[in-house]
XYZ file of C-alpha atoms in Angstrom:
354
model
C 15.888 50.289 47.437
C 19.582 50.835 48.159
C 21.396 51.250 44.842
C 24.577 52.316 43.302
C 23.040 54.191 40.215
C 22.179 57.592 40.157
C 18.681 59.369 40.962
C 16.285 59.034 43.779
C 13.184 59.207 41.770
C 12.133 62.552 43.541
C 14.518 65.264 43.341
C 16.715 63.486 40.660
C 14.502 61.464 38.296
C 15.347 57.746 37.800
C 17.267 56.605 34.472
C 16.422 53.378 32.902
C 18.715 51.585 35.392
C 16.885 53.006 38.309
C 13.547 51.888 36.738
C 14.858 48.433 36.133
C 16.114 48.195 39.647
C 12.975 49.387 41.301
C 10.694 46.913 38.993
C 13.181 43.930 39.976
C 13.222 44.612 43.552
C 9.530 45.039 43.681
C 8.939 41.913 41.841
C 11.435 40.233 44.125
C 9.631 41.428 47.068
C 5.933 40.811 45.709
C 7.305 37.112 45.073
C 8.337 36.684 48.736
C 5.401 38.174 50.103
C 3.182 35.754 48.262
C 5.271 32.795 49.399
C 4.917 34.034 52.819
C 0.972 34.246 52.515
C 0.858 30.788 51.521
C 3.260 29.473 54.163
C 2.062 31.416 57.152
C -1.305 33.045 55.991
C -2.218 36.725 54.926
C -1.136 39.536 56.871
C -4.208 40.589 59.061
C -3.391 44.103 58.716
C -3.402 44.069 54.995
C -6.551 45.429 53.438
C -8.099 43.138 51.141
C -9.490 43.865 47.750
C -13.329 44.527 47.948
C -14.297 41.377 45.912
C -11.885 39.269 48.267
C -13.570 40.929 51.297
C -17.117 40.319 50.113
C -16.387 36.575 49.125
C -15.110 35.891 52.709
C -18.332 37.629 54.201
C -20.528 35.550 52.004
C -18.486 32.185 52.963
C -19.148 32.920 56.634
C -23.146 33.482 55.755
C -23.269 30.050 54.454
C -24.518 27.312 56.781
C -22.984 24.464 55.501
C -20.532 21.973 57.362
C -18.833 21.358 54.021
C -17.669 24.711 52.852
C -17.539 25.365 48.910
C -13.590 25.720 49.111
C -13.292 22.112 50.563
C -12.343 18.973 48.681
C -10.651 18.377 45.571
C -12.645 20.476 43.329
C -12.404 23.226 45.819
C -8.624 22.863 46.004
C -8.234 23.173 42.203
C -10.338 26.316 42.013
C -8.392 27.922 44.836
C -5.008 27.100 42.534
C -6.712 28.305 39.455
C -7.890 31.443 41.091
C -4.306 31.800 42.535
C -2.807 31.430 39.321
C -4.940 34.047 37.459
C -4.080 36.517 39.903
C -0.296 36.283 39.847
C 0.546 38.359 37.170
C -2.080 41.203 37.832
C -0.606 41.322 41.212
C 2.942 41.376 40.397
C 2.379 43.823 37.379
C 0.370 45.865 39.535
C 2.750 46.177 42.360
C 5.519 47.405 39.975
C 3.069 50.149 38.468
C 2.321 51.200 41.985
C 5.881 51.717 42.607
C 6.690 53.380 39.368
C 3.837 55.892 39.869
C 5.538 57.236 43.128
C 8.782 58.112 41.198
C 9.971 60.353 38.401
C 11.785 59.404 35.439
C 13.792 60.964 32.819
C 11.175 60.725 30.265
C 9.057 63.269 32.512
C 5.877 61.033 31.651
C 4.338 57.941 33.393
C 5.656 54.736 32.430
C 3.395 52.192 31.024
C 3.712 48.592 32.465
C 2.593 45.626 30.428
C 2.351 42.073 31.524
C -0.917 41.867 33.272
C -2.899 40.435 30.300
C -2.803 39.562 26.714
C -0.829 37.056 24.899
C 2.910 37.076 24.268
C 2.434 38.380 20.708
C 0.030 41.053 22.026
C 2.441 42.235 24.732
C 5.245 42.003 22.226
C 3.408 44.406 19.620
C 2.454 46.828 22.408
C 6.034 47.148 23.691
C 7.081 47.595 20.314
C 4.543 50.542 19.673
C 5.694 52.111 22.790
C 9.384 52.000 21.710
C 8.606 53.232 18.121
C 6.469 56.185 19.477
C 9.120 57.160 21.973
C 6.872 56.414 25.009
C 8.473 54.963 28.039
C 7.733 51.190 28.892
C 8.171 48.444 31.145
C 7.472 44.873 30.048
C 7.116 42.047 32.680
C 6.786 38.448 31.422
C 6.791 35.292 33.129
C 8.829 32.396 31.884
C 8.148 28.862 33.004
C 5.095 28.104 35.447
C 4.406 30.562 38.274
C 1.930 28.053 39.582
C 4.534 25.297 40.049
C 6.826 27.607 41.569
C 4.453 28.282 44.389
C 3.284 24.692 44.686
C 6.731 23.080 44.783
C 8.693 25.858 46.067
C 11.263 24.981 43.162
C 12.988 28.259 42.183
C 13.818 26.763 38.614
C 10.150 26.398 38.020
C 9.573 30.036 36.797
C 11.350 33.367 36.431
C 10.245 36.988 35.655
C 11.714 38.476 32.544
C 11.843 42.672 32.647
C 12.562 44.847 29.789
C 12.936 48.629 30.504
C 12.847 51.191 27.592
C 13.080 55.037 28.227
C 13.846 57.386 25.507
C 17.630 58.343 25.060
C 18.467 55.083 27.206
C 19.886 51.724 26.129
C 17.578 49.063 26.681
C 17.735 47.492 30.237
C 17.006 43.978 31.298
C 16.453 42.380 34.642
C 15.708 38.704 35.357
C 13.905 37.737 38.942
C 13.674 34.367 40.463
C 12.155 33.511 43.901
C 15.749 33.695 45.185
C 17.658 36.370 43.151
C 17.357 39.312 40.969
C 20.019 40.430 38.379
C 19.808 43.396 36.021
C 22.183 44.821 33.198
C 22.332 47.189 30.179
C 25.187 47.076 27.718
C 27.772 48.562 30.031
C 26.827 47.884 33.618
C 25.272 44.912 35.728
C 23.948 44.777 39.228
C 22.833 42.199 41.691
C 20.179 42.234 44.411
C 21.489 41.203 47.652
C 19.014 39.489 50.292
C 19.396 42.453 52.281
C 17.809 44.551 49.413
C 21.036 46.312 48.343
C 21.920 46.348 44.874
C 25.732 45.920 44.168
C 27.459 46.492 40.889
C 29.156 43.427 39.117
C 32.267 43.937 37.546
C 31.763 41.287 34.685
C 32.953 38.232 36.538
C 30.886 35.400 37.714
C 30.897 35.081 41.501
C 31.790 31.407 41.578
C 35.372 31.165 40.168
C 35.483 27.219 39.342
C 32.432 25.673 37.708
C 32.120 21.985 38.113
C 32.665 20.645 34.472
C 30.351 17.515 34.546
C 27.240 19.779 34.618
C 24.928 21.390 32.113
C 21.499 22.963 31.897
C 19.273 21.732 29.038
C 15.380 22.541 27.992
C 13.154 19.435 28.037
C 12.459 20.208 24.434
C 15.932 19.051 23.177
C 16.295 15.727 25.205
C 17.110 14.366 21.901
C 20.569 15.491 22.156
C 20.990 13.672 25.708
C 22.959 10.887 24.362
C 25.438 12.939 22.605
C 25.662 15.365 25.352
C 26.301 12.603 27.935
C 29.467 11.954 26.334
C 30.884 15.279 27.551
C 28.578 15.885 30.630
C 27.924 13.345 33.208
C 24.890 15.422 34.666
C 22.294 16.799 32.546
C 19.868 19.300 34.435
C 16.686 18.774 32.179
C 14.337 21.754 33.022
C 10.964 23.318 31.350
C 12.251 26.777 32.156
C 15.958 27.687 31.062
C 15.660 31.088 32.114
C 15.279 30.449 35.657
C 17.547 27.372 35.597
C 20.479 29.755 34.115
C 20.038 32.207 36.868
C 19.959 29.813 39.376
C 22.460 27.067 38.311
C 25.011 29.096 36.167
C 24.753 32.743 37.031
C 24.391 32.120 40.796
C 26.346 28.788 41.213
C 28.840 26.448 39.571
C 27.110 24.814 36.594
C 29.443 25.804 33.626
C 26.977 26.149 30.622
C 23.235 25.800 29.475
C 21.347 25.470 26.204
C 18.732 28.080 26.065
C 15.818 28.107 23.560
C 14.217 31.636 23.443
C 10.640 32.040 23.666
C 10.197 35.512 22.361
C 11.997 38.844 23.145
C 10.030 39.546 26.116
C 10.879 36.423 27.748
C 14.582 36.559 27.148
C 15.946 39.314 29.449
C 18.370 36.579 30.746
C 20.204 36.971 27.368
C 21.446 40.515 28.161
C 21.587 39.765 31.980
C 23.820 36.800 31.192
C 26.245 38.751 28.940
C 26.397 41.660 31.504
C 27.294 39.261 34.129
C 30.299 37.867 32.333
C 28.891 34.966 30.778
C 29.775 34.008 27.191
C 26.496 34.251 25.294
C 26.858 32.303 21.782
C 24.133 31.964 19.064
C 25.078 28.725 17.770
C 23.780 29.353 14.466
C 26.033 31.918 13.491
C 29.381 30.441 12.876
C 30.487 30.627 16.825
C 30.693 34.270 17.657
C 30.281 35.216 21.347
C 27.953 38.021 21.864
C 29.205 40.901 23.982
C 26.808 42.696 26.081
C 26.397 45.627 23.592
C 25.787 42.704 21.101
C 23.060 41.032 23.274
C 21.291 44.499 23.814
C 21.219 45.081 20.020
C 19.640 41.624 19.496
C 16.952 42.383 21.926
C 16.296 45.990 20.672
C 16.124 44.924 17.073
C 13.714 42.147 17.895
C 11.731 44.250 20.085
C 11.205 46.976 17.185
C 10.571 44.489 14.698
C 13.654 44.861 12.672
C 14.718 41.428 12.831
C 13.342 38.035 13.931
C 14.458 37.174 17.550
C 17.050 34.302 17.828
C 15.679 30.727 18.437
C 18.736 29.081 20.059
C 21.704 30.072 22.393
C 24.393 28.535 24.428
C 25.103 30.299 27.698
C 28.243 29.494 29.474
C 30.861 30.665 31.871
C 33.599 31.153 29.473
C 34.103 31.210 25.814
C 35.891 27.956 25.465
C 32.850 26.226 26.912
C 30.515 27.944 24.928
C 32.168 27.245 21.499
C 32.608 23.792 22.546
C 28.985 23.275 23.565
C 27.820 25.175 20.642
C 29.674 22.923 18.339
C 28.067 19.792 19.864
C 24.658 21.368 19.284
C 25.358 22.378 15.893
C 26.905 18.947 14.852
C 24.189 16.862 16.288
C 21.296 19.295 14.795
C 22.925 18.905 11.476
C 23.030 15.272 11.751
C 19.398 15.001 12.905
C 18.343 17.234 9.732
C 20.242 14.895 7.500
C 18.560 11.818 9.274
C 15.333 13.596 8.834
C 15.782 14.690 5.003
C 17.070 10.957 4.219
C 13.882 9.560 5.927
C 11.822 11.811 3.818
C 13.501 10.589 0.409
C 12.113 7.006 1.123
C 10.011 6.065 -1.857
C 10.959 9.287 -3.525
C 11.583 8.681 -7.370
C 12.618 12.390 -8.253
C 10.832 15.472 -9.586
C 7.811 15.107 -11.691
C 7.292 17.501 -14.674
C 4.921 19.520 -12.403
C 7.887 20.077 -10.010
C 10.188 21.965 -12.365
């Protein structure tokens, strides 16, 4: 891993940025390897896990012109098994990479994400922070299965949070096409060559195309209002990957992002660190700086405050505020309509309600 941050993981232990960089580059490489296996077949020199070797041997012993993996049912079984293997494989690759390096905590790092619900993994992450034990969370947003079935990089991303004692929280976001990371002061981007470069807080694309916006499928009720300002709505299931691909890496000026819990929201700190205006549209219009985004994630991770539910992420503050006002105004209007509908046939409070 070519990197601009201190340490080599051997003589000089990695800090949180080195651990985040190694984790993100390992995930990026693992996604690329999996894609190559689907497109070209597995590397003949790569040793298969014992259970997979055994399965192939047993399949060869079956004297059946129609093998068990053929047909629609067999194809569905393949993809079910493939999907179930993805997070254990990705997390396992990161765990193996981190086992080979030293870190400033001086103890092995726990890597979570291979199993458990989001709530269970969030609680485990919290316990590690509160007890002072280094931890890395790897969490998938969107649908990894759809990513490999369709090849659409907007289908899924990996959210990485790294915590080491005496270091600020570090975040990384990885898609099939890119990897970015940030803490509250520095931001880095992984080049296709495998080299990490430090960003200076400015987007790579200087002039966004003002007619585009990324919106989650769950808020398409705002579509009519948004189309007055934006001609091209990019409606997606996973806003994290779309924000990375379209806003941070290309020329879309803004996105509405509905968070799905702190472990799934590395994109919040990554976006702020890479020069985006991150605005909580329910807090009166304040734009969050990288240190503020780091604070939001840390407080949510430790259970001190609930995590935010709605964000605007834009390439500049003016666009963030403008979009935030649209969302706020339309949300308030919908609430008022819902409240009015709820009053139909309502005669007032009875004595039991007083």
